[in-house]
PDB file of C-alpha atoms in Angstrom:
ATOM      1  CA  MET A1307    -182.635  83.490  -0.591  1.00  0.00           C
ATOM      2  CA  SER A1308    -183.274  79.965  -1.868  1.00  0.00           C
ATOM      3  CA  THR A1309    -180.586  78.179  -4.064  1.00  0.00           C
ATOM      4  CA  LEU A1310    -183.046  78.459  -6.996  1.00  0.00           C
ATOM      5  CA  ASP A1311    -185.260  81.635  -6.459  1.00  0.00           C
ATOM      6  CA  GLY A1312    -186.140  83.137  -9.828  1.00  0.00           C
ATOM      7  CA  HIS A1313    -185.549  79.696 -11.686  1.00  0.00           C
ATOM      8  CA  VAL A1314    -188.162  77.860 -13.934  1.00  0.00           C
ATOM      9  CA  VAL A1315    -187.449  74.441 -14.595  1.00  0.00           C
ATOM     10  CA  LEU A1316    -189.330  71.956 -16.716  1.00  0.00           C
ATOM     11  CA  VAL A1317    -189.132  68.322 -15.655  1.00  0.00           C
ATOM     12  CA  THR A1318    -190.412  65.631 -17.998  1.00  0.00           C
ATOM     13  CA  GLY A1319    -191.905  62.333 -16.488  1.00  0.00           C
ATOM     14  CA  GLY A1320    -192.186  64.360 -13.557  1.00  0.00           C
ATOM     15  CA  GLY A1321    -195.352  62.649 -12.054  1.00  0.00           C
ATOM     16  CA  ARG A1322    -193.657  59.614 -10.312  1.00  0.00           C
ATOM     17  CA  GLY A1323    -190.420  58.109  -9.070  1.00  0.00           C
ATOM     18  CA  ILE A1324    -187.150  59.864  -9.885  1.00  0.00           C
ATOM     19  CA  GLY A1325    -188.898  62.693 -11.673  1.00  0.00           C
ATOM     20  CA  ARG A1326    -191.393  63.512  -8.866  1.00  0.00           C
ATOM     21  CA  ALA A1327    -188.260  63.616  -6.505  1.00  0.00           C
ATOM     22  CA  HIS A1328    -186.668  66.022  -8.818  1.00  0.00           C
ATOM     23  CA  CYS A1329    -189.730  68.396  -8.789  1.00  0.00           C
ATOM     24  CA  LEU A1330    -190.107  68.445  -5.077  1.00  0.00           C
ATOM     25  CA  GLU A1331    -186.317  69.142  -4.680  1.00  0.00           C
ATOM     26  CA  LEU A1332    -186.314  71.859  -7.183  1.00  0.00           C
ATOM     27  CA  ALA A1333    -189.409  73.576  -5.874  1.00  0.00           C
ATOM     28  CA  ALA A1334    -188.046  73.420  -2.196  1.00  0.00           C
ATOM     29  CA  ARG A1335    -185.095  75.169  -3.288  1.00  0.00           C
ATOM     30  CA  GLY A1336    -187.299  77.986  -4.716  1.00  0.00           C
ATOM     31  CA  ALA A1337    -187.627  77.015  -8.456  1.00  0.00           C
ATOM     32  CA  ALA A1338    -191.104  77.334 -10.301  1.00  0.00           C
ATOM     33  CA  VAL A1339    -191.537  73.692 -11.731  1.00  0.00           C
ATOM     34  CA  VAL A1340    -193.485  72.729 -14.775  1.00  0.00           C
ATOM     35  CA  VAL A1341    -194.159  69.044 -14.110  1.00  0.00           C
ATOM     36  CA  ASN A1342    -194.849  67.400 -17.396  1.00  0.00           C
ATOM     37  CA  ASP A1343    -196.342  63.741 -17.233  1.00  0.00           C
ATOM     38  CA  PRO A1344    -198.866  62.240 -19.449  1.00  0.00           C
ATOM     39  CA  GLY A1345    -199.634  59.531 -16.839  1.00  0.00           C
ATOM     40  CA  VAL A1346    -198.767  56.436 -18.918  1.00  0.00           C
ATOM     41  CA  ASP A1347    -197.800  53.088 -17.456  1.00  0.00           C
ATOM     42  CA  ARG A1348    -194.571  51.652 -17.213  1.00  0.00           C
ATOM     43  CA  ASP A1349    -194.772  50.460 -20.662  1.00  0.00           C
ATOM     44  CA  GLY A1350    -196.058  53.598 -22.092  1.00  0.00           C
ATOM     45  CA  SER A1351    -199.647  52.482 -22.344  1.00  0.00           C
ATOM     46  CA  GLY A1352    -202.747  54.309 -20.829  1.00  0.00           C
ATOM     47  CA  GLY A1353    -202.464  57.985 -19.887  1.00  0.00           C
ATOM     48  CA  GLY A1354    -203.999  60.549 -17.448  1.00  0.00           C
ATOM     49  CA  GLY A1355    -203.216  63.796 -15.923  1.00  0.00           C
ATOM     50  CA  GLY A1356    -203.446  62.517 -12.225  1.00  0.00           C
ATOM     51  CA  PRO A1357    -199.663  62.104 -11.406  1.00  0.00           C
ATOM     52  CA  ALA A1358    -198.454  65.500 -12.747  1.00  0.00           C
ATOM     53  CA  GLU A1359    -201.543  67.102 -10.787  1.00  0.00           C
ATOM     54  CA  SER A1360    -200.613  65.133  -7.764  1.00  0.00           C
ATOM     55  CA  VAL A1361    -197.025  66.421  -7.721  1.00  0.00           C
ATOM     56  CA  VAL A1362    -198.346  70.084  -8.306  1.00  0.00           C
ATOM     57  CA  ALA A1363    -200.626  69.726  -5.143  1.00  0.00           C
ATOM     58  CA  GLU A1364    -197.759  68.505  -3.251  1.00  0.00           C
ATOM     59  CA  ILE A1365    -195.719  71.422  -4.152  1.00  0.00           C
ATOM     60  CA  THR A1366    -198.218  74.056  -3.792  1.00  0.00           C
ATOM     61  CA  SER A1367    -199.362  72.618  -0.528  1.00  0.00           C
ATOM     62  CA  ALA A1368    -195.883  73.202   0.718  1.00  0.00           C
ATOM     63  CA  GLY A1369    -195.780  76.822  -0.140  1.00  0.00           C
ATOM     64  CA  GLY A1370    -193.870  76.193  -3.684  1.00  0.00           C
ATOM     65  CA  THR A1371    -194.957  76.965  -7.179  1.00  0.00           C
ATOM     66  CA  ALA A1372    -195.764  74.502  -9.928  1.00  0.00           C
ATOM     67  CA  ILE A1373    -198.053  73.846 -12.988  1.00  0.00           C
ATOM     68  CA  ALA A1374    -198.786  70.605 -14.529  1.00  0.00           C
ATOM     69  CA  HIS A1375    -198.480  69.775 -18.357  1.00  0.00           C
ATOM     70  CA  THR A1376    -199.730  66.422 -19.465  1.00  0.00           C
ATOM     71  CA  GLY A1377    -198.325  66.249 -23.137  1.00  0.00           C
ATOM     72  CA  SER A1378    -196.109  63.645 -24.522  1.00  0.00           C
ATOM     73  CA  VAL A1379    -192.644  64.124 -25.261  1.00  0.00           C
ATOM     74  CA  THR A1380    -192.836  62.057 -28.297  1.00  0.00           C
ATOM     75  CA  VAL A1381    -195.119  64.668 -29.863  1.00  0.00           C
ATOM     76  CA  TRP A1382    -193.205  67.524 -31.386  1.00  0.00           C
ATOM     77  CA  ASP A1383    -196.045  70.013 -30.861  1.00  0.00           C
ATOM     78  CA  ASP A1384    -196.488  69.049 -27.405  1.00  0.00           C
ATOM     79  CA  ALA A1385    -192.733  69.396 -26.501  1.00  0.00           C
ATOM     80  CA  ARG A1386    -192.946  72.849 -28.128  1.00  0.00           C
ATOM     81  CA  ASP A1387    -195.880  73.729 -25.730  1.00  0.00           C
ATOM     82  CA  MET A1388    -194.187  72.741 -22.686  1.00  0.00           C
ATOM     83  CA  VAL A1389    -191.463  75.366 -23.352  1.00  0.00           C
ATOM     84  CA  ALA A1390    -194.131  77.910 -24.480  1.00  0.00           C
ATOM     85  CA  ARG A1391    -196.302  77.153 -21.535  1.00  0.00           C
ATOM     86  CA  ALA A1392    -193.392  77.814 -19.070  1.00  0.00           C
ATOM     87  CA  VAL A1393    -192.349  81.152 -20.531  1.00  0.00           C
ATOM     88  CA  SER A1394    -196.106  82.215 -20.735  1.00  0.00           C
ATOM     89  CA  VAL A1395    -196.840  81.337 -17.042  1.00  0.00           C
ATOM     90  CA  PHE A1396    -193.654  82.140 -15.511  1.00  0.00           C
ATOM     91  CA  GLY A1397    -191.952  84.617 -17.876  1.00  0.00           C
ATOM     92  CA  THR A1398    -189.143  82.625 -18.633  1.00  0.00           C
ATOM     93  CA  LEU A1399    -187.447  79.134 -18.682  1.00  0.00           C
ATOM     94  CA  THR A1400    -184.129  78.667 -17.059  1.00  0.00           C
ATOM     95  CA  GLY A1401    -183.826  74.773 -17.162  1.00  0.00           C
ATOM     96  CA  VAL A1402    -184.955  71.337 -18.343  1.00  0.00           C
ATOM     97  CA  VAL A1403    -184.647  68.184 -16.874  1.00  0.00           C
ATOM     98  CA  ASN A1404    -185.285  65.336 -19.447  1.00  0.00           C
ATOM     99  CA  ASN A1405    -186.354  62.271 -17.307  1.00  0.00           C
ATOM    100  CA  ALA A1406    -189.331  60.699 -19.137  1.00  0.00           C
ATOM    101  CA  GLY A1407    -188.909  57.064 -20.014  1.00  0.00           C
ATOM    102  CA  ILE A1408    -190.639  53.693 -20.506  1.00  0.00           C
ATOM    103  CA  LEU A1409    -189.416  50.194 -20.706  1.00  0.00           C
ATOM    104  CA  ARG A1410    -190.472  47.349 -23.061  1.00  0.00           C
ATOM    105  CA  ASP A1411    -187.521  44.889 -22.355  1.00  0.00           C
ATOM    106  CA  GLU A1412    -186.926  42.209 -24.993  1.00  0.00           C
ATOM    107  CA  LEU A1413    -184.203  40.018 -26.201  1.00  0.00           C
ATOM    108  CA  ILE A1414    -183.117  41.120 -29.671  1.00  0.00           C
ATOM    109  CA  THR A1415    -184.355  37.905 -31.119  1.00  0.00           C
ATOM    110  CA  SER A1416    -187.675  38.086 -29.973  1.00  0.00           C
ATOM    111  CA  ALA A1417    -187.939  42.103 -30.258  1.00  0.00           C
ATOM    112  CA  THR A1418    -190.655  43.868 -32.182  1.00  0.00           C
ATOM    113  CA  GLU A1419    -190.649  47.100 -34.159  1.00  0.00           C
ATOM    114  CA  GLN A1420    -193.432  48.483 -32.421  1.00  0.00           C
ATOM    115  CA  ALA A1421    -191.567  47.970 -29.079  1.00  0.00           C
ATOM    116  CA  TRP A1422    -188.250  49.201 -30.447  1.00  0.00           C
ATOM    117  CA  ASP A1423    -190.005  52.475 -31.857  1.00  0.00           C
ATOM    118  CA  SER A1424    -192.025  53.197 -28.676  1.00  0.00           C
ATOM    119  CA  VAL A1425    -189.094  53.016 -26.302  1.00  0.00           C
ATOM    120  CA  VAL A1426    -186.606  55.080 -28.652  1.00  0.00           C
ATOM    121  CA  ASP A1427    -189.439  57.671 -29.369  1.00  0.00           C
ATOM    122  CA  VAL A1428    -189.845  58.360 -25.642  1.00  0.00           C
ATOM    123  CA  HIS A1429    -186.246  58.399 -24.398  1.00  0.00           C
ATOM    124  CA  LEU A1430    -184.284  59.696 -27.300  1.00  0.00           C
ATOM    125  CA  LYS A1431    -186.691  61.486 -29.727  1.00  0.00           C
ATOM    126  CA  GLY A1432    -188.382  62.840 -26.488  1.00  0.00           C
ATOM    127  CA  THR A1433    -185.076  64.061 -24.981  1.00  0.00           C
ATOM    128  CA  PHE A1434    -184.379  65.691 -28.386  1.00  0.00           C
ATOM    129  CA  SER A1435    -187.668  67.358 -28.822  1.00  0.00           C
ATOM    130  CA  VAL A1436    -187.814  69.152 -25.644  1.00  0.00           C
ATOM    131  CA  THR A1437    -184.057  70.328 -25.779  1.00  0.00           C
ATOM    132  CA  LYS A1438    -184.599  71.481 -29.140  1.00  0.00           C
ATOM    133  CA  HIS A1439    -187.320  73.843 -28.442  1.00  0.00           C
ATOM    134  CA  ALA A1440    -185.735  74.903 -25.113  1.00  0.00           C
ATOM    135  CA  CYS A1441    -182.574  75.584 -27.072  1.00  0.00           C
ATOM    136  CA  ASP A1442    -184.535  77.599 -29.691  1.00  0.00           C
ATOM    137  CA  TYR A1443    -185.937  79.866 -26.794  1.00  0.00           C
ATOM    138  CA  TRP A1444    -182.499  80.440 -25.171  1.00  0.00           C
ATOM    139  CA  ARG A1445    -180.667  81.040 -28.430  1.00  0.00           C
ATOM    140  CA  SER A1446    -183.315  83.706 -29.355  1.00  0.00           C
ATOM    141  CA  MET A1447    -182.840  85.269 -25.959  1.00  0.00           C
ATOM    142  CA  ALA A1448    -179.105  85.523 -26.506  1.00  0.00           C
ATOM    143  CA  LYS A1449    -179.398  86.782 -30.049  1.00  0.00           C
ATOM    144  CA  SER A1450    -181.644  89.480 -28.519  1.00  0.00           C
ATOM    145  CA  GLY A1451    -178.886  90.628 -26.325  1.00  0.00           C
ATOM    146  CA  ARG A1452    -180.503  89.135 -23.037  1.00  0.00           C
ATOM    147  CA  ALA A1453    -178.011  87.184 -20.666  1.00  0.00           C
ATOM    148  CA  VAL A1454    -178.755  83.469 -20.567  1.00  0.00           C
ATOM    149  CA  ASP A1455    -177.623  80.972 -17.655  1.00  0.00           C
ATOM    150  CA  ALA A1456    -179.671  77.898 -18.486  1.00  0.00           C
ATOM    151  CA  HIS A1457    -179.120  74.274 -17.698  1.00  0.00           C
ATOM    152  CA  ILE A1458    -180.226  70.967 -19.280  1.00  0.00           C
ATOM    153  CA  VAL A1459    -180.029  67.735 -17.371  1.00  0.00           C
ATOM    154  CA  ASN A1460    -180.573  64.737 -19.205  1.00  0.00           C
ATOM    155  CA  THR A1461    -181.007  61.021 -17.913  1.00  0.00           C
ATOM    156  CA  VAL A1462    -178.876  58.104 -19.139  1.00  0.00           C
ATOM    157  CA  SER A1463    -178.358  54.858 -17.537  1.00  0.00           C
ATOM    158  CA  GLY A1464    -175.731  52.064 -16.841  1.00  0.00           C
ATOM    159  CA  ALA A1465    -177.423  50.158 -19.654  1.00  0.00           C
ATOM    160  CA  GLY A1466    -176.704  52.858 -22.106  1.00  0.00           C
ATOM    161  CA  LEU A1467    -173.012  53.185 -21.007  1.00  0.00           C
ATOM    162  CA  TRP A1468    -172.216  49.447 -20.689  1.00  0.00           C
ATOM    163  CA  GLY A1469    -175.138  47.571 -22.155  1.00  0.00           C
ATOM    164  CA  ASN A1470    -177.582  45.107 -20.492  1.00  0.00           C
ATOM    165  CA  VAL A1471    -179.221  42.098 -21.682  1.00  0.00           C
ATOM    166  CA  GLY A1472    -182.804  42.295 -22.883  1.00  0.00           C
ATOM    167  CA  GLN A1473    -182.660  46.045 -23.331  1.00  0.00           C
ATOM    168  CA  ALA A1474    -181.379  46.726 -26.790  1.00  0.00           C
ATOM    169  CA  ALA A1475    -183.854  49.560 -27.266  1.00  0.00           C
ATOM    170  CA  TYR A1476    -183.469  51.229 -23.911  1.00  0.00           C
ATOM    171  CA  SER A1477    -179.622  50.704 -24.026  1.00  0.00           C
ATOM    172  CA  ALA A1478    -179.364  52.128 -27.594  1.00  0.00           C
ATOM    173  CA  ALA A1479    -181.686  55.176 -26.745  1.00  0.00           C
ATOM    174  CA  LYS A1480    -179.576  55.962 -23.489  1.00  0.00           C
ATOM    175  CA  ALA A1481    -176.409  55.801 -25.457  1.00  0.00           C
ATOM    176  CA  GLY A1482    -177.790  58.185 -27.902  1.00  0.00           C
ATOM    177  CA  ILE A1483    -178.818  60.397 -25.144  1.00  0.00           C
ATOM    178  CA  ALA A1484    -175.260  60.439 -23.817  1.00  0.00           C
ATOM    179  CA  ALA A1485    -173.946  61.592 -27.480  1.00  0.00           C
ATOM    180  CA  LEU A1486    -176.614  64.273 -27.709  1.00  0.00           C
ATOM    181  CA  THR A1487    -175.357  65.407 -24.406  1.00  0.00           C
ATOM    182  CA  SER A1488    -172.228  65.883 -25.653  1.00  0.00           C
ATOM    183  CA  VAL A1489    -173.377  67.633 -28.846  1.00  0.00           C
ATOM    184  CA  THR A1490    -175.965  69.990 -27.525  1.00  0.00           C
ATOM    185  CA  ALA A1491    -173.112  71.039 -24.894  1.00  0.00           C
ATOM    186  CA  LEU A1492    -170.787  71.900 -27.752  1.00  0.00           C
ATOM    187  CA  GLU A1493    -173.505  73.718 -29.727  1.00  0.00           C
ATOM    188  CA  MET A1494    -175.243  75.645 -26.849  1.00  0.00           C
ATOM    189  CA  GLN A1495    -172.300  76.856 -24.842  1.00  0.00           C
ATOM    190  CA  ARG A1496    -171.848  79.878 -26.695  1.00  0.00           C
ATOM    191  CA  TYR A1497    -175.386  80.806 -25.715  1.00  0.00           C
ATOM    192  CA  GLY A1498    -174.886  80.268 -22.103  1.00  0.00           C
ATOM    193  CA  VAL A1499    -176.455  76.766 -21.876  1.00  0.00           C
ATOM    194  CA  THR A1500    -174.842  74.157 -19.918  1.00  0.00           C
ATOM    195  CA  VAL A1501    -175.856  70.444 -20.796  1.00  0.00           C
ATOM    196  CA  ASN A1502    -174.969  67.490 -18.489  1.00  0.00           C
ATOM    197  CA  ALA A1503    -176.601  64.091 -17.750  1.00  0.00           C
ATOM    198  CA  ILE A1504    -177.039  61.940 -14.606  1.00  0.00           C
ATOM    199  CA  SER A1505    -176.863  58.133 -14.585  1.00  0.00           C
ATOM    200  CA  PRO A1506    -179.010  57.282 -11.503  1.00  0.00           C
ATOM    201  CA  LEU A1507    -179.409  54.352  -9.496  1.00  0.00           C
ATOM    202  CA  ALA A1508    -182.777  54.114  -7.678  1.00  0.00           C
ATOM    203  CA  VAL A1509    -185.812  51.801  -6.893  1.00  0.00           C
ATOM    204  CA  THR A1510    -188.662  52.890  -8.870  1.00  0.00           C
ATOM    205  CA  ARG A1511    -191.521  51.362 -10.857  1.00  0.00           C
ATOM    206  CA  MET A1512    -189.051  51.477 -13.810  1.00  0.00           C
ATOM    207  CA  SER A1513    -186.278  49.700 -12.024  1.00  0.00           C
ATOM    208  CA  ALA A1514    -188.726  47.225 -10.266  1.00  0.00           C
ATOM    209  CA  GLY A1515    -186.871  43.739 -10.358  1.00  0.00           C
ATOM    210  CA  PHE A1516    -183.482  45.128 -11.137  1.00  0.00           C
ATOM    211  CA  PHE A1517    -182.455  45.266  -7.718  1.00  0.00           C
ATOM    212  CA  GLY A1518    -182.399  42.085  -5.319  1.00  0.00           C
ATOM    213  CA  GLU A1519    -184.600  41.935  -2.391  1.00  0.00           C
ATOM    214  CA  ASP A1520    -181.658  42.880  -0.046  1.00  0.00           C
ATOM    215  CA  ARG A1521    -181.505  46.294  -1.802  1.00  0.00           C
ATOM    216  CA  ALA A1522    -184.996  47.095  -2.649  1.00  0.00           C
ATOM    217  CA  SER A1523    -185.628  48.823   0.441  1.00  0.00           C
ATOM    218  CA  ASP A1524    -182.028  50.353   0.698  1.00  0.00           C
ATOM    219  CA  PRO A1525    -182.391  53.951   1.797  1.00  0.00           C
ATOM    220  CA  GLU A1526    -179.555  54.826  -0.490  1.00  0.00           C
ATOM    221  CA  LEU A1527    -181.538  53.885  -3.526  1.00  0.00           C
ATOM    222  CA  ASP A1528    -184.549  56.283  -2.679  1.00  0.00           C
ATOM    223  CA  PRO A1529    -185.083  58.478  -5.708  1.00  0.00           C
ATOM    224  CA  ALA A1530    -184.665  61.337  -3.569  1.00  0.00           C
ATOM    225  CA  CYS A1531    -180.968  60.618  -3.192  1.00  0.00           C
ATOM    226  CA  ILE A1532    -180.597  61.575  -6.881  1.00  0.00           C
ATOM    227  CA  SER A1533    -182.212  65.007  -6.795  1.00  0.00           C
ATOM    228  CA  ALA A1534    -179.711  67.182  -5.019  1.00  0.00           C
ATOM    229  CA  VAL A1535    -177.377  66.523  -7.913  1.00  0.00           C
ATOM    230  CA  VAL A1536    -180.187  67.669 -10.360  1.00  0.00           C
ATOM    231  CA  ALA A1537    -180.891  70.663  -8.373  1.00  0.00           C
ATOM    232  CA  TRP A1538    -177.189  71.662  -8.132  1.00  0.00           C
ATOM    233  CA  LEU A1539    -176.789  71.058 -11.943  1.00  0.00           C
ATOM    234  CA  GLN A1540    -179.681  73.659 -12.359  1.00  0.00           C
ATOM    235  CA  SER A1541    -177.835  76.337 -10.237  1.00  0.00           C
ATOM    236  CA  PRO A1542    -175.411  78.850 -11.219  1.00  0.00           C
ATOM    237  CA  GLN A1543    -173.007  77.058  -9.134  1.00  0.00           C
ATOM    238  CA  ALA A1544    -172.915  74.251 -12.010  1.00  0.00           C
ATOM    239  CA  SER A1545    -172.490  77.012 -14.814  1.00  0.00           C
ATOM    240  CA  TRP A1546    -168.852  76.067 -15.446  1.00  0.00           C
ATOM    241  CA  LEU A1547    -169.676  72.463 -15.926  1.00  0.00           C
ATOM    242  CA  THR A1548    -170.907  71.025 -19.449  1.00  0.00           C
ATOM    243  CA  GLY A1549    -171.194  67.843 -21.601  1.00  0.00           C
ATOM    244  CA  GLN A1550    -170.340  65.443 -18.430  1.00  0.00           C
ATOM    245  CA  ILE A1551    -172.089  62.529 -17.024  1.00  0.00           C
ATOM    246  CA  LEU A1552    -172.372  62.045 -13.286  1.00  0.00           C
ATOM    247  CA  ARG A1553    -173.445  58.633 -11.905  1.00  0.00           C
ATOM    248  CA  ILE A1554    -175.222  58.809  -8.645  1.00  0.00           C
ATOM    249  CA  ASP A1555    -175.136  55.356  -6.622  1.00  0.00           C
ATOM    250  CA  GLY A1556    -176.447  56.114  -3.102  1.00  0.00           C
ATOM    251  CA  ARG A1557    -173.872  58.045  -1.282  1.00  0.00           C
ATOM    252  CA  ARG A1558    -171.413  57.943  -4.196  1.00  0.00           C
ATOM    253  CA  LEU A1559    -171.121  60.522  -6.875  1.00  0.00           C
ATOM    254  CA  ILE A1560    -168.962  59.262  -9.893  1.00  0.00           C
ATOM    255  CA  ARG A1561    -167.607  60.904 -12.850  1.00  0.00           C
ATOM    256  CA  ILE A1562    -168.013  58.886 -16.095  1.00  0.00           C
ATOM    257  CA  ALA A1563    -164.968  59.717 -18.252  1.00  0.00           C
ATOM    258  CA  GLY A1564    -166.615  58.579 -21.537  1.00  0.00           C
ATOM    259  CA  TYR A1565    -164.834  56.982 -24.493  1.00  0.00           C
ATOM    260  CA  ALA A1566    -160.911  57.393 -24.442  1.00  0.00           C
ATOM    261  CA  GLU A1567    -158.187  56.246 -26.514  1.00  0.00           C
ATOM    262  CA  ALA A1568    -156.041  53.679 -24.854  1.00  0.00           C
ATOM    263  CA  PRO A1569    -152.579  54.932 -24.139  1.00  0.00           C
ATOM    264  CA  GLN A1570    -150.857  52.765 -26.693  1.00  0.00           C
ATOM    265  CA  HIS A1571    -151.292  52.180 -30.397  1.00  0.00           C
ATOM    266  CA  TYR A1572    -149.842  49.910 -33.134  1.00  0.00           C
ATOM    267  CA  VAL A1573    -148.182  51.386 -36.329  1.00  0.00           C
ATOM    268  CA  ALA A1574    -148.653  49.696 -39.353  1.00  0.00           C
ATOM    269  CA  ARG A1575    -145.478  47.752 -40.177  1.00  0.00           C
ATOM    270  CA  ASN A1576    -145.017  49.067 -43.976  1.00  0.00           C
ATOM    271  CA  GLY A1577    -145.350  52.679 -42.587  1.00  0.00           C
ATOM    272  CA  GLU A1578    -148.511  53.502 -44.813  1.00  0.00           C
ATOM    273  CA  ARG A1579    -151.544  51.170 -44.017  1.00  0.00           C
ATOM    274  CA  LEU A1580    -152.631  48.231 -41.848  1.00  0.00           C
ATOM    275  CA  GLU A1581    -152.541  44.969 -43.843  1.00  0.00           C
ATOM    276  CA  PHE A1582    -154.755  41.938 -42.806  1.00  0.00           C
ATOM    277  CA  ASP A1583    -151.797  39.661 -42.222  1.00  0.00           C
ATOM    278  CA  GLU A1584    -150.541  41.838 -39.288  1.00  0.00           C
ATOM    279  CA  LEU A1585    -153.982  42.380 -37.530  1.00  0.00           C
ATOM    280  CA  GLN A1586    -153.862  39.139 -35.635  1.00  0.00           C
ATOM    281  CA  GLN A1587    -150.823  40.444 -33.810  1.00  0.00           C
ATOM    282  CA  ALA A1588    -151.695  44.291 -33.650  1.00  0.00           C
ATOM    283  CA  VAL A1589    -155.188  43.559 -32.167  1.00  0.00           C
ATOM    284  CA  ARG A1590    -154.121  40.988 -29.683  1.00  0.00           C
ATOM    285  CA  TRP A1591    -151.359  43.086 -28.526  1.00  0.00           C
ATOM    286  CA  LEU A1592    -153.512  46.009 -28.066  1.00  0.00           C
ATOM    287  CA  TRP A1593    -155.547  43.870 -25.583  1.00  0.00           C
ATOM    288  CA  GLY A1594    -152.557  42.352 -23.946  1.00  0.00           C
ATOM    289  CA  THR A1595    -152.914  38.843 -25.341  1.00  0.00           C
ATOM    290  CA  ALA A1596    -150.415  38.466 -28.240  1.00  0.00           C
ATOM    291  CA  PRO A1597    -148.238  35.358 -27.847  1.00  0.00           C
ATOM    292  CA  ARG A1598    -144.678  35.758 -27.746  1.00  0.00           C
ATOM    293  CA  GLY A1599    -142.854  34.839 -31.121  1.00  0.00           C
ATOM    294  CA  LEU A1600    -145.353  36.457 -33.437  1.00  0.00           C
ATOM    295  CA  ALA A1601    -143.585  37.449 -36.763  1.00  0.00           C
ATOM    296  CA  GLY A1602    -143.228  41.113 -37.609  1.00  0.00           C
ATOM    297  CA  PRO A1603    -141.675  44.088 -35.913  1.00  0.00           C
ATOM    298  CA  LEU A1604    -142.778  45.070 -32.365  1.00  0.00           C
ATOM    299  CA  PRO A1605    -145.731  47.457 -32.166  1.00  0.00           C
ATOM    300  CA  VAL A1606    -145.038  50.968 -31.333  1.00  0.00           C
ATOM    301  CA  ARG A1607    -146.277  52.533 -28.080  1.00  0.00           C
ATOM    302  CA  ALA A1608    -147.580  56.030 -27.824  1.00  0.00           C
TER     303      ALA A1608
END
């Protein structure tokens, strides 16, 4: 039996690049795949069903099972229909891979409202829209007494974790997806749904120009290198893991620990609340740059 026999997985942005690699890997492991892709260009313009249909043809010619869906994740009813189509055709939905994305890079000082809205709509709203309708379906299943073992895999990036010049909208959207991953994991765990995210490094049309010439043909940056992790996160083997981010950099799998409190803290010297006059000492001490001889009591370590 293949790893994902009986699974039905919806992949958004599945027509090219990393999304295409996910679809092929999932299908090769036995899953039925809903390949969603409206066929837009890198910046979100244009459109057409060619990319989704092409991936479906690849899967079916290899003996797998797949259908195409060309709706947009930015359209609420399209997102609902993706879930409904999976259930109507295959009888169930066991997983979602939120991968759809566009890029419109701009410095903050030259950014336009339209470009900001477009990027945030596809990445953040799109991830939420598909997630919401899938979660509605799984919650209804659980409420009716049926067993649920479902998996959501979201897509974040280094730009969302640490920022990147010229990518305010993209970074903010990806950071939002990281937070959405945590919230959805907390809310859906009771219904048998795990929610994790990947932060992939790969050479695709989306990342064109990001890698230097020396890495542009690096086999470790082939999109297919990412997809084994996604397939594993869609499998029952991953049902214990939720609310986490895994970064894939070639052969390296890295756990992202997220925001964490530093191991020390400063206590207000009056014992009640922080005062303006002590913050120069307190903050510089927290960052390890406090000069010797500053007036006031020593900070307290946790």
